[in-house]
CSV table of N, CA and C in Angstrom, one decimal:
chain,number,residue,atom,x,y,z
A,174,UNK,N,-4.5,-17.4,30.9
A,174,UNK,CA,-4.7,-16.6,30.5
A,174,UNK,C,-5.4,-17.1,28.3
A,175,UNK,N,-5.8,-16.0,27.5
A,175,UNK,CA,-6.7,-17.0,26.3
A,175,UNK,C,-6.0,-16.0,25.8
A,176,UNK,N,-6.4,-16.7,24.4
A,176,UNK,CA,-5.8,-15.7,23.3
A,176,UNK,C,-6.9,-15.6,22.4
A,177,UNK,N,-6.8,-14.8,21.6
A,177,UNK,CA,-8.3,-13.9,21.1
A,177,UNK,C,-7.4,-14.8,19.2
A,178,UNK,N,-8.5,-15.0,18.8
A,178,UNK,CA,-8.8,-15.5,17.1
A,178,UNK,C,-7.9,-14.2,16.4
A,179,UNK,N,-7.9,-14.6,15.8
A,179,UNK,CA,-6.8,-12.9,14.6
A,179,UNK,C,-8.3,-12.1,13.6
A,180,UNK,N,-9.1,-13.2,13.7
A,180,UNK,CA,-10.7,-11.9,13.0
A,180,UNK,C,-11.3,-11.5,14.7
A,181,UNK,N,-11.4,-11.9,15.8
A,181,UNK,CA,-11.6,-11.4,17.2
A,181,UNK,C,-10.7,-9.6,17.0
A,182,UNK,N,-9.1,-10.4,17.6
A,182,UNK,CA,-8.6,-8.5,17.5
A,182,UNK,C,-8.8,-7.9,16.4
A,183,UNK,N,-8.5,-8.4,15.5
A,183,UNK,CA,-9.1,-7.2,13.6
A,183,UNK,C,-10.1,-6.4,14.1
A,184,UNK,N,-11.2,-7.2,14.4
A,184,UNK,CA,-12.6,-6.3,15.5
A,184,UNK,C,-11.8,-5.5,16.1
A,185,UNK,N,-11.3,-5.8,17.2
A,185,UNK,CA,-11.2,-5.3,18.0
A,185,UNK,C,-10.6,-3.4,17.6
A,186,UNK,N,-9.7,-4.0,16.3
A,186,UNK,CA,-8.8,-2.9,16.0
A,186,UNK,C,-9.7,-1.8,15.4
A,187,UNK,N,-10.6,-2.7,14.0
A,187,UNK,CA,-11.8,-1.9,14.0
A,187,UNK,C,-12.4,-0.8,14.8
A,188,UNK,N,-13.1,-1.2,15.4
A,188,UNK,CA,-13.9,-0.8,16.5
A,188,UNK,C,-12.8,0.6,17.0
A,189,UNK,N,-11.6,0.5,17.5
A,189,UNK,CA,-10.9,1.4,18.0
A,189,UNK,C,-10.6,2.6,17.4
A,190,UNK,N,-10.2,2.2,15.8
A,190,UNK,CA,-10.1,2.6,14.8
A,190,UNK,C,-11.1,4.1,15.1
A,191,UNK,N,-12.7,3.1,14.9
A,191,UNK,CA,-13.5,4.0,14.7
A,191,UNK,C,-13.7,4.7,16.1
A,192,UNK,N,-14.1,4.1,17.0
A,192,UNK,CA,-13.6,4.7,18.2
A,192,UNK,C,-13.2,6.5,18.4
A,193,UNK,N,-11.7,6.4,17.5
A,193,UNK,CA,-11.7,7.7,18.4
A,193,UNK,C,-11.9,8.4,16.4
A,194,UNK,N,-12.8,7.9,15.6
A,194,UNK,CA,-13.1,9.3,15.3
A,194,UNK,C,-14.5,9.7,15.3
A,195,UNK,N,-14.6,10.9,15.7
A,195,UNK,CA,-15.8,11.9,15.6
A,195,UNK,C,-16.9,11.5,15.6
A,196,UNK,N,-18.3,11.0,16.4
A,196,UNK,CA,-19.2,11.0,16.0
A,196,UNK,C,-19.7,11.1,14.7
A,197,UNK,N,-19.6,12.6,14.7
A,197,UNK,CA,-20.3,13.4,12.9
A,197,UNK,C,-19.7,13.1,11.5
A,198,UNK,N,-18.3,12.0,11.8
A,198,UNK,CA,-17.5,11.5,10.8
A,198,UNK,C,-18.1,11.0,9.8
A,199,UNK,N,-17.8,10.7,8.2
A,199,UNK,CA,-18.5,10.5,7.6
A,199,UNK,C,-18.0,9.1,7.3
A,200,UNK,N,-18.4,8.4,6.6
A,200,UNK,CA,-18.4,6.7,6.4
A,200,UNK,C,-16.4,6.9,5.6
A,201,UNK,N,-16.5,7.7,4.9
A,201,UNK,CA,-14.7,8.0,4.1
A,201,UNK,C,-13.6,8.1,5.4
A,202,UNK,N,-14.6,9.0,6.4
A,202,UNK,CA,-12.9,9.4,7.3
A,202,UNK,C,-13.4,8.3,8.3
A,203,UNK,N,-14.3,7.5,8.5
A,203,UNK,CA,-14.0,6.3,9.4
A,203,UNK,C,-13.4,5.7,8.9
A,204,UNK,N,-13.2,4.9,7.2
A,204,UNK,CA,-12.9,4.0,6.7
A,204,UNK,C,-11.2,4.4,6.3
A,205,UNK,N,-11.3,5.7,6.2
A,205,UNK,CA,-10.0,6.6,6.3
A,205,UNK,C,-9.2,6.1,8.2
A,206,UNK,N,-9.5,6.1,8.8
A,206,UNK,CA,-9.4,6.2,10.5
A,206,UNK,C,-9.1,4.2,10.8
A,207,UNK,N,-10.0,3.6,9.7
A,207,UNK,CA,-9.3,2.2,9.9
A,207,UNK,C,-7.9,1.5,8.9
A,208,UNK,N,-7.8,2.5,8.1
A,208,UNK,CA,-6.6,2.2,7.4
A,208,UNK,C,-5.3,2.8,8.1
A,209,UNK,N,-6.2,4.0,9.0
A,209,UNK,CA,-5.1,4.1,10.0
A,209,UNK,C,-4.1,3.2,10.6
A,210,UNK,N,-5.0,2.1,11.0
A,210,UNK,CA,-5.0,1.9,12.6
A,210,UNK,C,-4.5,0.1,11.6
A,211,UNK,N,-5.1,-0.6,10.9
A,211,UNK,CA,-4.4,-1.5,10.1
A,211,UNK,C,-3.6,-1.4,9.0
A,212,UNK,N,-3.3,-0.2,9.0
A,212,UNK,CA,-2.9,-0.1,6.8
A,212,UNK,C,-3.6,-0.3,5.6
A,213,UNK,N,-5.2,-1.2,6.2
A,213,UNK,CA,-5.8,-0.8,4.7
A,213,UNK,C,-7.4,-1.2,5.2
A,214,UNK,N,-8.5,-1.3,4.4
A,214,UNK,CA,-9.5,-1.2,4.9
A,214,UNK,C,-10.4,-2.7,4.7
A,215,UNK,N,-10.0,-3.4,5.8
A,215,UNK,CA,-10.4,-5.2,5.2
A,215,UNK,C,-12.1,-5.4,4.9
A,216,UNK,N,-12.4,-6.0,4.6
A,216,UNK,CA,-13.6,-5.5,4.1
A,216,UNK,C,-15.0,-6.1,5.1
A,217,UNK,N,-14.3,-7.2,6.2
A,217,UNK,CA,-14.8,-7.1,7.8
A,217,UNK,C,-15.1,-5.5,8.3
A,218,UNK,N,-14.0,-4.5,8.0
A,218,UNK,CA,-14.1,-3.4,8.4
A,218,UNK,C,-15.7,-2.1,7.7
A,219,UNK,N,-15.8,-2.8,6.3
A,219,UNK,CA,-16.8,-2.0,5.7
A,219,UNK,C,-17.9,-2.0,6.3
A,220,UNK,N,-18.8,-3.4,6.3
A,220,UNK,CA,-20.1,-3.7,7.7
A,220,UNK,C,-20.2,-2.9,9.0
A,221,UNK,N,-18.7,-2.7,9.2
A,221,UNK,CA,-18.9,-2.5,10.4
A,221,UNK,C,-19.2,-0.7,9.8
A,222,UNK,N,-18.4,-0.2,9.3
A,222,UNK,CA,-18.1,1.1,9.5
A,222,UNK,C,-19.6,1.9,9.1
A,223,UNK,N,-20.1,0.7,8.1
A,223,UNK,CA,-21.9,0.9,7.0
A,223,UNK,C,-22.7,1.1,8.4
A,224,UNK,N,-22.8,0.4,9.3
A,224,UNK,CA,-23.6,-0.2,10.3
A,224,UNK,C,-23.8,2.1,11.5
A,225,UNK,N,-21.9,2.0,12.2
A,225,UNK,CA,-21.8,3.4,12.4
A,225,UNK,C,-22.2,4.4,11.4
A,226,UNK,N,-21.9,4.5,10.7
A,226,UNK,CA,-22.6,5.6,9.8
A,226,UNK,C,-23.4,6.2,8.7
A,227,UNK,N,-24.3,4.5,8.7
A,227,UNK,CA,-25.4,5.1,8.6
A,227,UNK,C,-26.0,4.9,6.3
A,228,UNK,N,-24.6,3.9,6.5
A,228,UNK,CA,-24.8,4.2,4.5
A,228,UNK,C,-24.4,2.4,4.2
A,229,UNK,N,-25.1,2.9,2.9
A,229,UNK,CA,-25.1,1.4,2.2
A,229,UNK,C,-23.8,0.7,2.0
A,230,UNK,N,-23.4,-0.7,2.2
A,230,UNK,CA,-22.4,-1.1,2.3
A,230,UNK,C,-21.7,-1.4,0.5
A,231,UNK,N,-22.6,-1.0,-0.5
A,231,UNK,CA,-22.5,-0.9,-1.8
A,231,UNK,C,-21.7,0.1,-2.4
A,232,UNK,N,-22.3,1.2,-1.3
A,232,UNK,CA,-22.4,3.1,-1.7
A,232,UNK,C,-20.5,3.0,-1.4
A,233,UNK,N,-20.5,2.2,-0.2
A,233,UNK,CA,-19.1,2.7,1.1
A,233,UNK,C,-17.8,1.5,-0.1
A,234,UNK,N,-18.5,0.5,-0.7
A,234,UNK,CA,-17.8,0.0,-1.1
A,234,UNK,C,-17.5,0.8,-2.4
A,235,UNK,N,-18.1,0.8,-3.6
A,235,UNK,CA,-18.0,1.9,-4.4
A,235,UNK,C,-16.9,3.3,-4.2
A,236,UNK,N,-16.7,4.1,-3.2
A,236,UNK,CA,-16.4,5.3,-2.7
A,236,UNK,C,-15.1,4.9,-2.7
A,237,UNK,N,-14.9,3.6,-1.6
A,237,UNK,CA,-13.3,3.7,-1.6
A,237,UNK,C,-12.6,3.0,-2.5
A,238,UNK,N,-13.3,2.5,-3.6
A,238,UNK,CA,-12.4,2.0,-4.4
A,238,UNK,C,-12.0,3.3,-5.7
A,239,UNK,N,-12.8,4.4,-5.7
A,239,UNK,CA,-12.8,5.6,-6.2
A,239,UNK,C,-11.8,6.9,-5.7
A,240,UNK,N,-12.0,6.2,-4.7
A,240,UNK,CA,-11.1,7.7,-3.1
A,240,UNK,C,-9.0,6.2,-3.7
A,241,UNK,N,-8.9,7.5,-4.4
A,241,UNK,CA,-6.7,6.8,-4.6
A,241,UNK,C,-6.6,6.9,-3.1
A,242,UNK,N,-6.6,7.2,-1.7
A,242,UNK,CA,-5.2,7.1,-0.9
A,242,UNK,C,-6.4,5.9,0.1
A,243,UNK,N,-7.1,5.1,-0.1
A,243,UNK,CA,-7.5,4.4,0.4
A,243,UNK,C,-7.3,2.4,-0.3
A,244,UNK,N,-6.6,1.6,0.3
A,244,UNK,CA,-6.6,0.2,-0.1
A,244,UNK,C,-7.8,-0.2,0.6
A,245,UNK,N,-8.6,-1.5,-0.2
A,245,UNK,CA,-8.9,-2.5,0.4
A,245,UNK,C,-8.0,-3.7,0.6
A,246,UNK,N,-7.2,-3.8,0.4
A,246,UNK,CA,-6.4,-5.6,0.6
A,246,UNK,C,-4.5,-4.4,1.0
A,247,UNK,N,-3.7,-5.1,1.9
A,247,UNK,CA,-2.9,-5.2,2.6
A,247,UNK,C,-1.8,-4.7,1.5
A,248,UNK,N,-1.2,-3.4,2.0
A,248,UNK,CA,0.4,-3.4,1.9
A,248,UNK,C,1.2,-4.4,1.9
A,249,UNK,N,2.6,-4.6,0.8
A,249,UNK,CA,3.2,-5.3,0.8
A,249,UNK,C,3.8,-5.5,2.1
A,250,UNK,N,4.7,-6.2,3.4
A,250,UNK,CA,6.0,-6.1,3.6
A,250,UNK,C,6.4,-5.3,3.8
A,251,UNK,N,6.8,-5.0,2.3
A,251,UNK,CA,8.2,-3.9,1.8
A,251,UNK,C,7.6,-3.5,0.6
A,252,UNK,N,7.5,-1.5,0.6
A,252,UNK,CA,7.1,-0.7,-0.1
A,252,UNK,C,8.3,-0.7,-1.1
A,253,UNK,N,8.4,-0.6,-2.6
A,253,UNK,CA,8.6,0.2,-3.1
A,253,UNK,C,8.2,0.6,-4.6
A,254,UNK,N,9.1,1.9,-4.3
A,254,UNK,CA,8.5,2.9,-5.4
A,254,UNK,C,9.7,3.2,-6.5
A,255,UNK,N,9.0,2.9,-7.2
A,255,UNK,CA,10.1,3.7,-9.0
A,255,UNK,C,9.3,5.5,-9.6
A,256,UNK,N,10.5,6.1,-8.5
A,256,UNK,CA,10.3,7.8,-10.1
A,256,UNK,C,9.9,6.9,-11.4
A,257,UNK,N,9.2,7.9,-11.6
A,257,UNK,CA,8.6,8.1,-13.4
A,257,UNK,C,8.5,9.4,-14.1
A,258,UNK,N,9.1,10.1,-12.9
A,258,UNK,CA,9.2,11.2,-13.5
A,258,UNK,C,9.9,11.5,-14.8
A,259,UNK,N,10.2,12.8,-16.0
A,259,UNK,CA,10.8,12.4,-16.7
A,259,UNK,C,12.3,12.2,-16.7
A,260,UNK,N,12.9,12.8,-15.9
A,260,UNK,CA,14.4,12.8,-16.4
A,260,UNK,C,14.5,11.4,-15.7
A,261,UNK,N,13.9,10.5,-14.5
A,261,UNK,CA,14.3,8.9,-14.6
A,261,UNK,C,13.8,8.4,-15.2
A,262,UNK,N,12.9,8.8,-16.0
A,262,UNK,CA,12.3,7.7,-17.3
A,262,UNK,C,13.0,7.3,-18.3
A,263,UNK,N,13.8,8.5,-18.3
A,263,UNK,CA,14.5,8.6,-19.7
A,263,UNK,C,15.9,8.4,-18.9
A,264,UNK,N,16.3,8.6,-17.6
A,264,UNK,CA,17.6,7.8,-17.3
A,264,UNK,C,17.3,6.1,-16.8
A,265,UNK,N,16.4,5.6,-16.8
A,265,UNK,CA,16.3,4.0,-16.4
A,265,UNK,C,15.3,3.9,-16.0
A,266,UNK,N,15.0,4.6,-15.4
A,266,UNK,CA,13.5,4.5,-14.6
A,266,UNK,C,12.4,3.8,-15.4
A,267,UNK,N,12.1,3.9,-16.0
A,267,UNK,CA,11.3,3.2,-17.0
A,267,UNK,C,11.4,1.8,-17.0
A,268,UNK,N,12.7,1.6,-17.5
A,268,UNK,CA,13.4,-0.1,-17.6
A,268,UNK,C,13.3,-0.7,-16.5
A,269,UNK,N,12.9,0.3,-14.8
A,269,UNK,CA,13.4,-0.1,-13.6
A,269,UNK,C,12.2,-0.5,-12.8
A,270,UNK,N,10.8,-0.4,-13.9
A,270,UNK,CA,9.4,-0.1,-13.3
A,270,UNK,C,8.9,-1.5,-13.8
A,271,UNK,N,9.5,-2.0,-15.6
A,271,UNK,CA,9.1,-2.8,-16.1
A,271,UNK,C,10.2,-4.2,-15.4
A,272,UNK,N,11.2,-3.9,-15.6
A,272,UNK,CA,12.6,-5.2,-13.8
A,272,UNK,C,11.2,-5.7,-13.4
A,273,UNK,N,11.1,-4.8,-12.4
A,273,UNK,CA,10.5,-5.0,-11.0
A,273,UNK,C,8.9,-6.1,-11.0
A,274,UNK,N,7.6,-5.3,-12.0
A,274,UNK,CA,7.0,-5.8,-12.7
A,274,UNK,C,7.7,-7.4,-13.7
A,275,UNK,N,8.2,-7.6,-13.9
A,275,UNK,CA,8.7,-8.9,-14.5
A,275,UNK,C,9.2,-9.5,-13.3
A,276,UNK,N,10.2,-9.1,-13.3
A,276,UNK,CA,10.9,-10.2,-11.3
A,276,UNK,C,9.8,-10.6,-10.5
A,277,UNK,N,9.0,-9.1,-9.8
A,277,UNK,CA,7.8,-10.0,-8.5
A,277,UNK,C,6.4,-10.2,-9.3
A,278,UNK,N,6.5,-10.4,-11.3
A,278,UNK,CA,5.4,-10.7,-11.7
A,278,UNK,C,3.6,-10.7,-11.1
A,279,UNK,N,4.3,-8.9,-11.1
A,279,UNK,CA,3.0,-8.3,-10.2
A,279,UNK,C,3.2,-6.6,-11.2
A,280,UNK,N,1.3,-6.6,-11.5
A,280,UNK,CA,1.4,-5.1,-11.5
A,280,UNK,C,1.6,-3.9,-10.6
A,281,UNK,N,2.3,-2.6,-11.7
A,281,UNK,CA,1.8,-1.7,-10.4
A,281,UNK,C,0.8,-1.2,-9.7
A,282,UNK,N,1.4,-1.8,-8.5
A,282,UNK,CA,-0.2,-0.8,-7.4
A,282,UNK,C,-0.7,-2.4,-6.9
A,283,UNK,N,0.9,-2.8,-7.1
A,283,UNK,CA,-0.2,-4.5,-6.2
A,283,UNK,C,1.5,-5.0,-5.6
A,284,UNK,N,0.5,-6.2,-4.6
A,284,UNK,CA,1.7,-6.6,-4.4
A,284,UNK,C,2.0,-8.4,-4.7
A,285,UNK,N,2.2,-8.6,-4.1
A,285,UNK,CA,3.4,-10.3,-4.4
A,285,UNK,C,2.2,-10.9,-3.7
A,286,UNK,N,2.1,-12.7,-4.2
A,286,UNK,CA,1.3,-13.2,-3.6
A,286,UNK,C,1.3,-13.2,-1.8
A,287,UNK,N,2.4,-13.3,-1.6
A,287,UNK,CA,2.6,-13.8,-0.1
A,287,UNK,C,2.9,-12.5,0.6
A,288,UNK,N,2.9,-11.6,-0.1
A,288,UNK,CA,2.9,-10.0,0.9
A,288,UNK,C,4.1,-9.4,1.0
A,289,UNK,N,5.3,-10.4,0.0
A,289,UNK,CA,6.1,-9.8,0.6
A,289,UNK,C,6.5,-8.3,0.0
A,290,UNK,N,6.4,-7.8,-0.8
A,290,UNK,CA,7.2,-6.3,-1.1
A,290,UNK,C,5.1,-6.1,-2.3
A,291,UNK,N,5.3,-4.4,-1.9
A,291,UNK,CA,4.3,-3.9,-2.9
A,291,UNK,C,5.1,-3.1,-4.1
A,292,UNK,N,4.7,-2.9,-5.1
A,292,UNK,CA,5.1,-2.0,-6.3
A,292,UNK,C,4.5,-1.1,-7.1
A,293,UNK,N,5.1,0.5,-6.8
A,293,UNK,CA,3.8,0.9,-7.4
A,293,UNK,C,5.7,2.4,-7.3
A,294,UNK,N,4.7,3.1,-9.2
A,294,UNK,CA,4.9,4.3,-10.0
A,294,UNK,C,4.8,5.3,-9.1
A,295,UNK,N,6.1,5.8,-9.0
A,295,UNK,CA,5.8,7.5,-8.5
A,295,UNK,C,6.1,8.9,-9.3
A,296,UNK,N,5.9,9.9,-9.1
A,296,UNK,CA,5.4,10.6,-10.3
A,296,UNK,C,7.5,11.2,-10.0
A,297,UNK,N,7.6,11.8,-8.6
A,297,UNK,CA,8.8,12.6,-8.6
A,297,UNK,C,9.2,12.8,-7.3
A,298,UNK,N,10.1,12.0,-7.0
A,298,UNK,CA,10.4,11.9,-5.4
A,298,UNK,C,11.8,13.5,-5.3
A,299,UNK,N,11.8,14.3,-6.7
A,299,UNK,CA,12.7,15.9,-7.0
A,299,UNK,C,13.6,15.5,-6.5
A,300,UNK,N,14.6,14.5,-6.8
A,300,UNK,CA,16.4,14.0,-6.9
A,300,UNK,C,15.9,13.4,-7.7
A,301,UNK,N,16.4,14.4,-9.1
A,301,UNK,CA,16.4,14.2,-10.6
A,301,UNK,C,17.7,14.0,-10.7
A,302,UNK,N,18.3,15.0,-10.3
A,302,UNK,CA,20.3,15.0,-10.4
A,302,UNK,C,20.8,13.2,-10.0
A,303,UNK,N,19.9,12.5,-9.4
A,303,UNK,CA,20.2,11.1,-8.7
A,303,UNK,C,19.7,10.1,-9.7
A,304,UNK,N,19.3,10.4,-10.8
A,304,UNK,CA,18.3,9.2,-11.6
A,304,UNK,C,18.8,8.6,-12.0
A,305,UNK,N,18.0,7.7,-12.5
A,305,UNK,CA,17.0,7.1,-11.9
A,305,UNK,C,16.7,7.0,-10.2
A,306,UNK,N,16.0,7.1,-9.2
A,306,UNK,CA,15.8,7.3,-8.2
A,306,UNK,C,14.7,6.3,-7.6
A,307,UNK,N,14.5,5.1,-6.7
A,307,UNK,CA,13.5,4.4,-6.2
A,307,UNK,C,13.8,4.9,-5.0
A,308,UNK,N,12.5,4.2,-4.1
A,308,UNK,CA,12.4,4.4,-3.0
A,308,UNK,C,12.7,2.7,-2.4
A,309,UNK,N,12.3,2.5,-0.9
A,309,UNK,CA,12.8,1.2,-0.7
A,309,UNK,C,12.5,1.2,1.0
A,310,UNK,N,10.8,1.2,1.1
A,310,UNK,CA,10.9,0.9,2.6
A,310,UNK,C,10.9,2.6,2.9
A,311,UNK,N,10.3,3.5,2.9
A,311,UNK,CA,10.8,4.9,2.9
A,311,UNK,C,12.7,5.2,3.0
A,312,UNK,N,13.4,4.3,2.2
A,312,UNK,CA,15.3,5.6,1.5
A,312,UNK,C,14.9,5.0,0.8
A,313,UNK,N,15.4,6.3,0.0
A,313,UNK,CA,15.3,7.2,-1.4
A,313,UNK,C,17.3,6.1,-1.5
A,314,UNK,N,16.9,6.1,-2.4
A,314,UNK,CA,18.7,5.2,-3.6
A,314,UNK,C,18.0,5.7,-4.8
A,315,UNK,N,19.4,6.6,-5.1
A,315,UNK,CA,19.4,7.3,-6.3
A,315,UNK,C,20.5,6.6,-7.2
A,316,UNK,N,20.5,7.3,-8.2
A,316,UNK,CA,21.8,6.5,-9.4
A,316,UNK,C,21.4,4.8,-9.6
A,317,UNK,N,20.3,4.5,-9.4
A,317,UNK,CA,19.6,3.2,-9.0
A,317,UNK,C,20.2,2.3,-10.4
A,318,UNK,N,21.1,1.3,-10.8
A,318,UNK,CA,21.5,0.2,-11.9
A,318,UNK,C,21.1,-1.2,-12.2
A,319,UNK,N,20.1,-1.3,-12.7
A,319,UNK,CA,19.1,-2.5,-12.9
A,319,UNK,C,19.6,-3.7,-11.6
A,320,UNK,N,21.3,-4.2,-12.4
A,320,UNK,CA,22.2,-5.0,-11.2
A,320,UNK,C,21.8,-4.7,-9.4
A,321,UNK,N,21.5,-3.6,-9.5
A,321,UNK,CA,21.2,-3.2,-7.5
A,321,UNK,C,20.4,-3.5,-7.7
A,322,UNK,N,19.2,-2.7,-8.5
A,322,UNK,CA,17.9,-2.8,-7.6
A,322,UNK,C,17.6,-4.4,-8.0
A,323,UNK,N,17.9,-5.3,-8.5
A,323,UNK,CA,17.7,-6.3,-9.0
A,323,UNK,C,18.4,-7.4,-7.7
A,324,UNK,N,19.2,-6.5,-7.1
A,324,UNK,CA,19.7,-7.6,-6.0
A,324,UNK,C,18.8,-6.9,-4.7
A,325,UNK,N,19.1,-5.9,-5.0
A,325,UNK,CA,17.7,-5.6,-3.6
A,325,UNK,C,16.1,-6.1,-3.8
A,326,UNK,N,15.8,-6.2,-4.7
A,326,UNK,CA,14.4,-7.0,-4.6
A,326,UNK,C,14.0,-8.7,-4.5
A,327,UNK,N,15.9,-9.0,-4.9
A,327,UNK,CA,16.1,-10.6,-4.2
A,327,UNK,C,15.8,-10.2,-2.5
A,328,UNK,N,16.4,-9.4,-2.3
A,328,UNK,CA,16.4,-9.1,-0.8
A,328,UNK,C,15.3,-9.3,0.2
A,329,UNK,N,14.5,-8.2,-0.7
A,329,UNK,CA,12.8,-8.5,-0.5
A,329,UNK,C,12.3,-9.6,-0.4
A,330,UNK,N,12.6,-10.2,-1.6
A,330,UNK,CA,11.7,-12.0,-1.9
A,330,UNK,C,11.8,-12.9,-1.0
A,331,UNK,N,12.7,-12.9,0.0
A,331,UNK,CA,13.2,-13.7,0.9
A,331,UNK,C,12.4,-13.6,2.0
A,332,UNK,N,11.4,-12.8,1.9
A,332,UNK,CA,10.4,-11.7,2.8
A,332,UNK,C,9.0,-13.0,2.4
A,333,UNK,N,9.2,-13.4,1.2
A,333,UNK,CA,8.1,-14.1,0.6
A,333,UNK,C,7.0,-15.6,1.6
A,334,UNK,N,5.5,-15.0,1.7
A,334,UNK,CA,5.4,-16.2,3.0
A,334,UNK,C,5.7,-17.4,1.6
């Protein structure tokens, strides 16, 4: 039994994602298909999508950069969203976001260098009665304090490579 190199496996996943799209799809539709399969649109996928869709690489890169829903870097292993809606911001959400940026050493919409955590502000979870609210790996947590948030971030940072 042979093992395949990661690059070959990635190429196969890219090809599978493209194959699942309709032949008449746009380059952005192919990019979304790749992201659905891999979690982001790797550089290797851009050239392959361009081959299939018949568009220029610079045009596709520019479109990916402008498209809010497409990522050209992988998300972190853990995704941390901090509510920045008016109520949450006033009740400490803005401080939580600042705390996370300082502790993780990253800006919003970035991942830690080892890929353990991705930090994102979020407009509103609709849980204002429990403000400030965060979402960690899909789980909402309300009435978040700086101390509790710090402990949760420490748990996620254990996965840093």
